[in-house]
mmCIF file of C-alpha atoms and ligand atoms in Angstrom:
data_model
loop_
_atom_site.group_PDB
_atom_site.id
_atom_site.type_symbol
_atom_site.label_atom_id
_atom_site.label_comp_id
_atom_site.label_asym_id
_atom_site.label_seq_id
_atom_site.Cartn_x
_atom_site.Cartn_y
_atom_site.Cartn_z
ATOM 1 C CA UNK R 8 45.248 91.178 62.301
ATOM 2 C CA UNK R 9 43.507 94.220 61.200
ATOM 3 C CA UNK R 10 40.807 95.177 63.386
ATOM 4 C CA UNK R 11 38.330 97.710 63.452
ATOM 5 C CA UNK R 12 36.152 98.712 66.489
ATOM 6 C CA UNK R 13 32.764 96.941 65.294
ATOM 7 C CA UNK R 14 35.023 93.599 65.448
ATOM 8 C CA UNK R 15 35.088 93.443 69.183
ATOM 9 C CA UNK R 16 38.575 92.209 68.690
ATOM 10 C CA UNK R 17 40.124 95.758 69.213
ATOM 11 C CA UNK R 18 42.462 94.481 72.121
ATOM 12 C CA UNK R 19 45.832 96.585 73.740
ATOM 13 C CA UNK R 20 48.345 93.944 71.477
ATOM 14 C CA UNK R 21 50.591 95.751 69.002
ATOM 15 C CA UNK R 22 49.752 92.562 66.658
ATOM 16 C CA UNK R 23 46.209 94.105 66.517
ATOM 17 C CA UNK R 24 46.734 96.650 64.017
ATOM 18 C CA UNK R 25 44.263 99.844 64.362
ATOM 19 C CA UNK R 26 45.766 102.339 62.305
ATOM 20 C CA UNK R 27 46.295 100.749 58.898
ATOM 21 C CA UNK R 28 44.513 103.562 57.428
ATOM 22 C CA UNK R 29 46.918 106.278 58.551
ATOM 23 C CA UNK R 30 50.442 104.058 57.977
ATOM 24 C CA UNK R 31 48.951 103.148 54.265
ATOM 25 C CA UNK R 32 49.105 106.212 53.354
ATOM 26 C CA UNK R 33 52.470 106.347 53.148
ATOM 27 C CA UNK R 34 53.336 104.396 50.135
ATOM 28 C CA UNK R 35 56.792 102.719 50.958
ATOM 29 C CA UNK R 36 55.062 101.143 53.636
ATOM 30 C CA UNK R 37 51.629 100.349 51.833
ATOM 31 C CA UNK R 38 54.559 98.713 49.308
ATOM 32 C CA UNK R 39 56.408 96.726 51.626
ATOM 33 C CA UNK R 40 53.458 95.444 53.647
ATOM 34 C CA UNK R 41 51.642 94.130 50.771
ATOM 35 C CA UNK R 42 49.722 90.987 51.103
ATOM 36 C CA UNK R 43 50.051 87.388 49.273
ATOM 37 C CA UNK R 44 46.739 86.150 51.051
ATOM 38 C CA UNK R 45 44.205 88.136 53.257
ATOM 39 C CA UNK R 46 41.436 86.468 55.184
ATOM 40 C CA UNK R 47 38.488 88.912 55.632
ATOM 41 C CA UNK R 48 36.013 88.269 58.395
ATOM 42 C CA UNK R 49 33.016 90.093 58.084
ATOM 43 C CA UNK R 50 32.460 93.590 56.671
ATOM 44 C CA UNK R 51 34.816 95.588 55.205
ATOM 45 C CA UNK R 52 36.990 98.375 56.782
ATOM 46 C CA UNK R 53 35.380 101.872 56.152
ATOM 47 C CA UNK R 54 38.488 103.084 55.172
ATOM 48 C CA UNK R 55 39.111 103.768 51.214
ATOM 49 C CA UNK R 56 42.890 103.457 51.400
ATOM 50 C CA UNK R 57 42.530 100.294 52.710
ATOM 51 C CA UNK R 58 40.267 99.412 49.837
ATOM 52 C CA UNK R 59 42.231 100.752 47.829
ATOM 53 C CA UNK R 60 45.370 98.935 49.006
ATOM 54 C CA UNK R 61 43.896 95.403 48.527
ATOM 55 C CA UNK R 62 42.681 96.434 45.407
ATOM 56 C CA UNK R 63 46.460 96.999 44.398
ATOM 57 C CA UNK R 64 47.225 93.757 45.680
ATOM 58 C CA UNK R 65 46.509 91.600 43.479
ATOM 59 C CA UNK R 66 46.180 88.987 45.865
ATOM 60 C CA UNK R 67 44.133 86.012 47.241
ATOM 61 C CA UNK R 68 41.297 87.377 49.246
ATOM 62 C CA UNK R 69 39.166 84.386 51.307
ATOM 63 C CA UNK R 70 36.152 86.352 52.668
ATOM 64 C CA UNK R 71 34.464 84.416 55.763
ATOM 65 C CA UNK R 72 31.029 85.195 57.354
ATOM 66 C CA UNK R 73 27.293 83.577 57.877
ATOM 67 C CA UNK R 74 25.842 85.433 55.767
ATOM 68 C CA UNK R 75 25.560 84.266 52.286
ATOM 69 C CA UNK R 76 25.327 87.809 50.875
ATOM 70 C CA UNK R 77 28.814 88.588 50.043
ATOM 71 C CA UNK R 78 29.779 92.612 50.774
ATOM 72 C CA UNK R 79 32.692 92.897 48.156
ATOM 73 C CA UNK R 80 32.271 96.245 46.010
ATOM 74 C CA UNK R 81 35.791 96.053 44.197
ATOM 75 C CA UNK R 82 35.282 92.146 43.568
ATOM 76 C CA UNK R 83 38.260 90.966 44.967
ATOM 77 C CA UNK R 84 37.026 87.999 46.888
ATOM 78 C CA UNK R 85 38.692 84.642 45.503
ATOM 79 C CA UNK R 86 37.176 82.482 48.064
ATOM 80 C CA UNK R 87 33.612 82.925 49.929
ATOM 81 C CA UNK R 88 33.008 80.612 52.882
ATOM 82 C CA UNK R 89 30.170 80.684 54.072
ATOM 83 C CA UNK R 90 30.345 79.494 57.330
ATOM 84 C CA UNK R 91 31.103 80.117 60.850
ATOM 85 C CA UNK R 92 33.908 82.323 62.123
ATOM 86 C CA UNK R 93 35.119 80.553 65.570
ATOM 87 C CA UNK R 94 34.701 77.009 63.592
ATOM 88 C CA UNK R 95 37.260 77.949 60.565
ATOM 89 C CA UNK R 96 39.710 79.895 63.108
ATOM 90 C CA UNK R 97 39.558 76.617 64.961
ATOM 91 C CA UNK R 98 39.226 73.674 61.283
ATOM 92 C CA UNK R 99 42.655 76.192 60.431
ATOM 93 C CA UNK R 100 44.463 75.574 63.575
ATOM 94 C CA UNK R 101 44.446 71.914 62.760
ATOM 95 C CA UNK R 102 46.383 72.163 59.717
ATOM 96 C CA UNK R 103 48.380 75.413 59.718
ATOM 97 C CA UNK R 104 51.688 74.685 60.756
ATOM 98 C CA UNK R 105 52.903 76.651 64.304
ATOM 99 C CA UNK R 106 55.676 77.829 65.444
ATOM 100 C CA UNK R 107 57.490 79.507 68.325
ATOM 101 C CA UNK R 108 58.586 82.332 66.038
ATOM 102 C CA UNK R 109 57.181 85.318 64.794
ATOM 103 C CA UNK R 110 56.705 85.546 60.404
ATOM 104 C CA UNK R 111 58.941 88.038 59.250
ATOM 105 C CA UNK R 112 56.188 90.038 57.676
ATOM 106 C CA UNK R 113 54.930 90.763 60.956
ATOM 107 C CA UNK R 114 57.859 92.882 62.263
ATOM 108 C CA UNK R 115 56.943 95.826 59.680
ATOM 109 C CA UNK R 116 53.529 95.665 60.685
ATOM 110 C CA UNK R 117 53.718 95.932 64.427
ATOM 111 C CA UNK R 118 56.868 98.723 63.448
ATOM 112 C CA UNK R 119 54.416 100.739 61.359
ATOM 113 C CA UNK R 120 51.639 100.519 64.184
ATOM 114 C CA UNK R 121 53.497 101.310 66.847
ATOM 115 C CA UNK R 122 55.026 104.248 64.994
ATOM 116 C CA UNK R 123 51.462 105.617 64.358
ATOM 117 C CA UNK R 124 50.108 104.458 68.090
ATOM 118 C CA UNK R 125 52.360 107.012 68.879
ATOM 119 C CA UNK R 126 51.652 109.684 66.798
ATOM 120 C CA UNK R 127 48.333 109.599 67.141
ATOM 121 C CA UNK R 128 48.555 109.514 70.796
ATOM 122 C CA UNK R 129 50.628 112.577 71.440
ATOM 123 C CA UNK R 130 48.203 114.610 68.836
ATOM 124 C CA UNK R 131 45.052 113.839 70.051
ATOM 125 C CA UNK R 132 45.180 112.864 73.756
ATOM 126 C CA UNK R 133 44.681 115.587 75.827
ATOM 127 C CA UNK R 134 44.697 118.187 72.612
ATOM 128 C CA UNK R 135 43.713 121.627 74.241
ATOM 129 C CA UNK R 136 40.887 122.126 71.372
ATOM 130 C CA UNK R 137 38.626 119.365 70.426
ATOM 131 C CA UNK R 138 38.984 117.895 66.733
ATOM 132 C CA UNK R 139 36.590 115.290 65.831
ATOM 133 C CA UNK R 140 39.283 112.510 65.905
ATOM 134 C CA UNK R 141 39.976 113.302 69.466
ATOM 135 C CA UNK R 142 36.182 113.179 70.694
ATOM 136 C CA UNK R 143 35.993 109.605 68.476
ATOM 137 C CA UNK R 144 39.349 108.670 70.373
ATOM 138 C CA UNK R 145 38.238 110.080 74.254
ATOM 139 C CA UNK R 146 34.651 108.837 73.482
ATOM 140 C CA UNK R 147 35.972 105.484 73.476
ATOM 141 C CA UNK R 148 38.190 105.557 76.009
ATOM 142 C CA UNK R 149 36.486 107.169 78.145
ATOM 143 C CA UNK R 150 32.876 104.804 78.073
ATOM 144 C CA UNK R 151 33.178 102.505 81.245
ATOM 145 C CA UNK R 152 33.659 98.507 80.380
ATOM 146 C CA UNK R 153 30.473 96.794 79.213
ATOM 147 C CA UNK R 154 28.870 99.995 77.740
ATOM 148 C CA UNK R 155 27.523 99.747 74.179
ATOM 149 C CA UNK R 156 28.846 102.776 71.894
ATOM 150 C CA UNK R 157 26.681 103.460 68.707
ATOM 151 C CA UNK R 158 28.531 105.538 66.013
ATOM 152 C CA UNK R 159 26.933 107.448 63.319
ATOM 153 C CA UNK R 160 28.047 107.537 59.329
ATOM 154 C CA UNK R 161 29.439 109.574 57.802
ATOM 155 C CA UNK R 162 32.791 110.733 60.033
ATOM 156 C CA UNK R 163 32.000 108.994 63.395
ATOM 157 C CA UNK R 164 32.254 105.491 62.359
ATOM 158 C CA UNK R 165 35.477 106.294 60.574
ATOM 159 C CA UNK R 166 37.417 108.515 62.983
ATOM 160 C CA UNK R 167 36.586 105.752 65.666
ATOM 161 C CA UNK R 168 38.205 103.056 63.232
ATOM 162 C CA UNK R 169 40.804 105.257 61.967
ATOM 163 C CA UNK R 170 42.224 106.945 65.902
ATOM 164 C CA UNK R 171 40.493 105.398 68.488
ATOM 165 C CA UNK R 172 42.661 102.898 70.791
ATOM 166 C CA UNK R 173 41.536 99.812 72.328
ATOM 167 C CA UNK R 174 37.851 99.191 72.107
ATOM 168 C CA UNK R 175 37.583 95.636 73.571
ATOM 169 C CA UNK R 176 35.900 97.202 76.813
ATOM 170 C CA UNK R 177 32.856 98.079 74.492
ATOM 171 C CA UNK R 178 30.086 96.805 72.371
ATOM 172 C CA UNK R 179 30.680 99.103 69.201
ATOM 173 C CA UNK R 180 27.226 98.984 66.755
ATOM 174 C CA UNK R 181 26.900 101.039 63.590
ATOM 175 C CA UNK R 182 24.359 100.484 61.121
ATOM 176 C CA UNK R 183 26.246 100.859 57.536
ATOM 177 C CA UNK R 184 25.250 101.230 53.948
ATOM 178 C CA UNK R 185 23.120 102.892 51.592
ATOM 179 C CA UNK R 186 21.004 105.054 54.452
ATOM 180 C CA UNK R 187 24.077 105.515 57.060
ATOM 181 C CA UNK R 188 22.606 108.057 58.982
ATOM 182 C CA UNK R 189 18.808 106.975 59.071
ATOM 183 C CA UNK R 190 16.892 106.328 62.449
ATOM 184 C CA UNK R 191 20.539 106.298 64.227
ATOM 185 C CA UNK R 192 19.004 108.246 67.604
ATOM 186 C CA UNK R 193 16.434 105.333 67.841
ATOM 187 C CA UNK R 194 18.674 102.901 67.409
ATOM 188 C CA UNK R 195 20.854 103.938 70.222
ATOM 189 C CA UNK R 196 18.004 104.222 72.057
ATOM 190 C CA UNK R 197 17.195 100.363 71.459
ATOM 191 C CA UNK R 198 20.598 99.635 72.409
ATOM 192 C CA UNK R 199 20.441 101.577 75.835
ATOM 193 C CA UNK R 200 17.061 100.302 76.633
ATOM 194 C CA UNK R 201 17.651 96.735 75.586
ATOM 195 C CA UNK R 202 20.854 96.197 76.811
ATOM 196 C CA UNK R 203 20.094 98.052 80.244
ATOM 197 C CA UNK R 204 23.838 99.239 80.252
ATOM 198 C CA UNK R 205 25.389 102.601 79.350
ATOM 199 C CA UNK R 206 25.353 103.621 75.934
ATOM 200 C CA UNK R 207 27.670 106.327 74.304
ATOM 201 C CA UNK R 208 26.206 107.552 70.659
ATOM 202 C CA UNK R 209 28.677 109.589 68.893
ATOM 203 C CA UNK R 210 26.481 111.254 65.781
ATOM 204 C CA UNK R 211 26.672 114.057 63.862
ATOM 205 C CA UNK R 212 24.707 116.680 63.625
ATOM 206 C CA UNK R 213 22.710 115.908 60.765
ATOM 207 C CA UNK R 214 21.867 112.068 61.085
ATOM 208 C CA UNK R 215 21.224 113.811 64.636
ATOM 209 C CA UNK R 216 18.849 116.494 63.283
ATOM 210 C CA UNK R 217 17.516 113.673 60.815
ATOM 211 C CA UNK R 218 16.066 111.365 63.582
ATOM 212 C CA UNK R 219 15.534 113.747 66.189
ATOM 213 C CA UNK R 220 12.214 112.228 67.035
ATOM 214 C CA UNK R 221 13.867 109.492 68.528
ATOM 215 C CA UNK R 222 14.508 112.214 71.569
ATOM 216 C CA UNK R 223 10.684 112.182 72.072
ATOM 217 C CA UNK R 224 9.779 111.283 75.788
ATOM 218 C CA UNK R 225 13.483 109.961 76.144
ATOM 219 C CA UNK R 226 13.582 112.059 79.631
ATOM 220 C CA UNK R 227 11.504 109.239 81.283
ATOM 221 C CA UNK R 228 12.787 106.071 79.674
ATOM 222 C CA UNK R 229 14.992 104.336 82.035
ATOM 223 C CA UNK R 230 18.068 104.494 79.119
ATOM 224 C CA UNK R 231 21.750 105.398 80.221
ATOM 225 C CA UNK R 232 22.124 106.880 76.973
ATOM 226 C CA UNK R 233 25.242 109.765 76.381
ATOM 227 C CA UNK R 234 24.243 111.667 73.487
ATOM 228 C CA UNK R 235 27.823 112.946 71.099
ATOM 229 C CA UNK R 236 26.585 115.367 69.029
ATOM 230 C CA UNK R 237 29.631 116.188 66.649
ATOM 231 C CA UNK R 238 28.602 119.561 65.575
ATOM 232 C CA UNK R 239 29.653 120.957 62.155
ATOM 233 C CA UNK R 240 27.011 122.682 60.932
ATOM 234 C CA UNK R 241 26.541 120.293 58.043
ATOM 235 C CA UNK R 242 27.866 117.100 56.457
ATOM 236 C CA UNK R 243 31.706 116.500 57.193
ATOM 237 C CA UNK R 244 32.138 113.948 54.805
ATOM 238 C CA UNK R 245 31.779 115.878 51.821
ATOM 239 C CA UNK R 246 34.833 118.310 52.481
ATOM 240 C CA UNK R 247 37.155 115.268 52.240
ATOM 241 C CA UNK R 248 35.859 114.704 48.510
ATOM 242 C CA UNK R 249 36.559 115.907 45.015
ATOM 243 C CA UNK R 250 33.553 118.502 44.462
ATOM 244 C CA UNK R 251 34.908 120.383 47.687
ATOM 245 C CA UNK R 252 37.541 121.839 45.403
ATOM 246 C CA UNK R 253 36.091 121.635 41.859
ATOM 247 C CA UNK R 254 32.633 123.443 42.975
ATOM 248 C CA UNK R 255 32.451 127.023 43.959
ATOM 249 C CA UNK R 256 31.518 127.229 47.893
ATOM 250 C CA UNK R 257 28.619 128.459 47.871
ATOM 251 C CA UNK R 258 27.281 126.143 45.480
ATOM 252 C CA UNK R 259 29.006 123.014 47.401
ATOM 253 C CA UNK R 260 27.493 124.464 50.582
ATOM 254 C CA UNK R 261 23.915 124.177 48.799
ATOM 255 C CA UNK R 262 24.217 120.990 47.437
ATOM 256 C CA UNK R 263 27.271 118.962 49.739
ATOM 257 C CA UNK R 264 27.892 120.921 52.950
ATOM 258 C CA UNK R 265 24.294 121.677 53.749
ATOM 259 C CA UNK R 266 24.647 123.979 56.900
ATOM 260 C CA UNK R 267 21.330 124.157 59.218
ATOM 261 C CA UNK R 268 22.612 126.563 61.602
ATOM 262 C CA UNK R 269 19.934 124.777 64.089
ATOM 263 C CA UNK R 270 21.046 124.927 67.913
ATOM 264 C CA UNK R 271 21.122 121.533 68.960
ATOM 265 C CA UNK R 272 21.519 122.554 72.698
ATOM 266 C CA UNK R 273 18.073 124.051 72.585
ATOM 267 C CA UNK R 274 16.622 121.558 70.570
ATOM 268 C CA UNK R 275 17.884 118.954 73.088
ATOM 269 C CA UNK R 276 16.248 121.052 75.703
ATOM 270 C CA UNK R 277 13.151 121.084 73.863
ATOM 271 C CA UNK R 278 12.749 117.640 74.988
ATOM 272 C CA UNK R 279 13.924 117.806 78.425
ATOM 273 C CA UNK R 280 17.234 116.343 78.563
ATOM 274 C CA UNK R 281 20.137 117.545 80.147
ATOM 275 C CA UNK R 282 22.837 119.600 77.700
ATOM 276 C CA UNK R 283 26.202 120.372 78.284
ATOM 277 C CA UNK R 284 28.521 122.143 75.463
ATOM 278 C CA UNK R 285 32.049 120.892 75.529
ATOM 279 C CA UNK R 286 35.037 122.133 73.856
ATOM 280 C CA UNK R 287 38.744 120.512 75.559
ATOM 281 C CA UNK R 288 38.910 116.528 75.559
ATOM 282 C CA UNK R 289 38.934 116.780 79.808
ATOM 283 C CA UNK R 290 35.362 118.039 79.357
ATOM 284 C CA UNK R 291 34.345 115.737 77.309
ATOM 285 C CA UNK R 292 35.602 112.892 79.696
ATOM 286 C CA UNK R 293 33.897 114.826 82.952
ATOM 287 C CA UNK R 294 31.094 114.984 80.680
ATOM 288 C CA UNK R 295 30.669 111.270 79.874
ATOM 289 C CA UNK R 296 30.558 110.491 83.415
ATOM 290 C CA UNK R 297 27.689 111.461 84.006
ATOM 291 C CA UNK R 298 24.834 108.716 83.721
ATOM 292 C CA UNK R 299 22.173 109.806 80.889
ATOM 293 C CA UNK R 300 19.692 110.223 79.027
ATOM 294 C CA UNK R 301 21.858 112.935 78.569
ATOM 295 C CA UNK R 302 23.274 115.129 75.452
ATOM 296 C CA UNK R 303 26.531 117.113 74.870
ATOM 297 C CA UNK R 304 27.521 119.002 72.068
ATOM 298 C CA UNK R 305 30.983 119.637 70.140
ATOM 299 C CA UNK R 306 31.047 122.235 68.142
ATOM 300 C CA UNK R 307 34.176 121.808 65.173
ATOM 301 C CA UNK R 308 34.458 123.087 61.766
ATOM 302 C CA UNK R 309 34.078 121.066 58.445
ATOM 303 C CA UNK R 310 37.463 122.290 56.826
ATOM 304 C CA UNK R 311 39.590 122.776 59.767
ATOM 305 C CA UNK R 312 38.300 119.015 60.327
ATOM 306 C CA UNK R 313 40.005 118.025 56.728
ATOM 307 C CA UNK R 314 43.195 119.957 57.776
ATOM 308 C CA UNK R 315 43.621 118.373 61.039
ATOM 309 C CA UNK R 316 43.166 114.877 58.881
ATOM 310 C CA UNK R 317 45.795 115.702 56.953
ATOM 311 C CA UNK R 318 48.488 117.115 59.911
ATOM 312 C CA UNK R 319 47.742 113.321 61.410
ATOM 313 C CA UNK R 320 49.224 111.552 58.892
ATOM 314 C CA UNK R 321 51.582 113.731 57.126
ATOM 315 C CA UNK R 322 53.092 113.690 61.064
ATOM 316 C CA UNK R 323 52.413 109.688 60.658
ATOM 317 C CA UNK R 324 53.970 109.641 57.544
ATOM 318 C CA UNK R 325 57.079 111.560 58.888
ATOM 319 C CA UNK R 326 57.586 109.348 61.842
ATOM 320 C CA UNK R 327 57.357 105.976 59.338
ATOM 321 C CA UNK R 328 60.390 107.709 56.820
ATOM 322 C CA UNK R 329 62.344 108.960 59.983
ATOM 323 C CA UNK R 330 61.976 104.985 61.362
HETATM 324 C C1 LIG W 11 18.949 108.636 54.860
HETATM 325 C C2 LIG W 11 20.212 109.179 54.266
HETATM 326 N N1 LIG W 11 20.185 110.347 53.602
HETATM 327 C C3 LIG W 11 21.315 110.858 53.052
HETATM 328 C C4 LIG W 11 22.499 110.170 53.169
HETATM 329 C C5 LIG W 11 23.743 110.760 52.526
HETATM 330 N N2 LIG W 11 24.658 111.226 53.544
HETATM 331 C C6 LIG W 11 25.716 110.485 53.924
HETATM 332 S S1 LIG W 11 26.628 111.207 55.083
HETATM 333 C C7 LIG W 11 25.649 112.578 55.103
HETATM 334 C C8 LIG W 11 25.965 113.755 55.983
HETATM 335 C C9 LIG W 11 26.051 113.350 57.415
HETATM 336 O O1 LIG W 11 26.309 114.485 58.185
HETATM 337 P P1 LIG W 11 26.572 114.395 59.740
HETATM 338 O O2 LIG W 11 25.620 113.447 60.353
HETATM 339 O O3 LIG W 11 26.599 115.764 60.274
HETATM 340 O O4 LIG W 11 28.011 113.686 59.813
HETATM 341 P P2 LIG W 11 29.424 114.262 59.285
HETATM 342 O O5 LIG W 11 29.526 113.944 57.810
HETATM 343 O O6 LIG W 11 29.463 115.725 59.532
HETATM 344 O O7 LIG W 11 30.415 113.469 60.065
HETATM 345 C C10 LIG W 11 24.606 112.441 54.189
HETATM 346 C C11 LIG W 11 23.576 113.473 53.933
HETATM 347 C C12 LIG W 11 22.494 108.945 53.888
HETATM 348 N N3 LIG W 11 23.605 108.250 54.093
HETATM 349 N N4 LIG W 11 21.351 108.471 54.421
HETATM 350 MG MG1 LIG W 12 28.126 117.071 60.450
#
């Protein structure tokens, strides 16, 4: 089972695969794990190597959900049911056949997970400097049980499916598509106040900067809300794609990067709420202690970001060839 964190099925088992998008990477083991049948429930992964994977396939894809609007940009679906999720886990039960023993696909998927559970552990737990797939990884772990966590496009909602561990202990939101980082401060907001329970938002800085007026009068709204602001000075995203390299900087800074140079800290003060700047991952778990409405600040940098991307799975990627 593949899960990612908006699933709510993110739970400790090794048979709950998190970090498909690091260990299919490596192709010998995007070869030998590849599918005859795949059951989607849902959305899709963010992940474009997983896309890209069961594009590759070639192979039966049944896509169940209750929504008769089908989410399937590389048309791969064979099978739309349109229906229930609990009722056709339990209508399949019935008539699948089960047995004592594990499938013998299954041992090179758990192998390849707990390879990369591994990896990604020693990199990124207690790293010394921040990157922003340790705050998505700490964030999460660190948000008590029954909080809701709210995660931003573009780089939030994918390092948290891409690094974080176990996420079962939370209610993990994200509002995808088209306009991924519109009205995402509010939103968190409606999740803190409705829910009554503390809410982590990790965001970056520009879908932060872009609904800012969702801090307005926050200081007296009775919403446990901690406030990530992953700060690097611009879109994040757009360093991982082609134009990075193919544009000169400057102009890719113009059109792509887009830095603001705005202090967030102050701005966040502008409203009243409490700041706090953090820059090792014990910081950032004192700060998320602390009850909110409340704001603290990460400052990274866009291309050390895409480096540190890479070091995580070339050192995944190492660890699968040396298994
Ligand atoms: C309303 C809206 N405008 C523009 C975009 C295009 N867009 C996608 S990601 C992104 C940059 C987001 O930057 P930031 O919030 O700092 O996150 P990072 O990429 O750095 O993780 C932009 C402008 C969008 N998704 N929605
Ligand atoms: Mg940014």
């Amino acid at each position: 089972m593949l899960v990612e964190p908006r699933s709510g099925a993110r739970i400790e088992s090794e048979c709950f695969i998190r970090h498909a998008d690091a260990f299919l990477r490596h192709e010998p083991t995007a070869k030998a794990l590849r599918p005859e049948v795949v059951i989607r429930f849902g959305a899709p992964h963010a992940s474009k190597v997983m896309a890209g994977w069961l594009r590759d396939a070639e192979c039966e894809m049944v896509v169940v959900g209750e929504s008769p609007f089908l989410i399937d940009p590389d048309r791969r679906c064979t099978m739309h049911v349109i229906a229930n999720p609990d009722a056709v886990c339990e209508d399949v039960l019935k008539v699948v056949a089960r047995s004592a023993a594990a499938p013998a696909w299954l041992g090179g998927w758990v192998a390849a997970e707990q390879s990369s559970r591994k990896v990604i552990a020693s990199l990124l737990d207690d790293e010394a400097a921040l990157s922003e797939p340790g705050v998505a990884r700490t964030v999460a772990a660190a948000l008590p049980r029954g909080a809701s966590l709210m995660v931003s496009s573009s780089m939030p909602v994918r390092d948290l499916e891409w690094y974080a561990g176990a996420t079962d202990h939370l209610r993990v939101l994200a509002n995808r598509g088209a306009n991924g980082i519109d009205g995402v401060v509010s939103s968190a907001v409606g999740v803190a106040l409705a829910s009554g329970a503390p809410t982590g938002l990790l965001i970056g800085d520009i879908a932060f900067l872009h609904d800012s007026n969702g801090l307005v009068a926050l200081r007296h709204r009775p919403a446990d809300l901690r406030i990530v602001v992953i700060d690097n000075d611009g879109g994040g995203i757009f360093s991982f794609l082609p134009q990075r390299n193919t544009l000169a900087t400057d102009r890719f800074e113009q059109l792509f990067g887009t830095p603001h140079g705005t202090d967030l800290a102050v701005l966040a003060n502008a409203h009243g709420l409490a700041v706090e700047s953090v820059s090792t991952t014990a910081q950032l778990r004192a700060a998320l202690v602390a009850q909110g409405p409340r704001v603290i600040v990460v400052r990274t940098n866009r291309d050390r970001n895409v480096q540190q991307h890479d070091d995580l799975h070339a050192a995944v990627a190492r660890a699968l060839d040396g298994a």
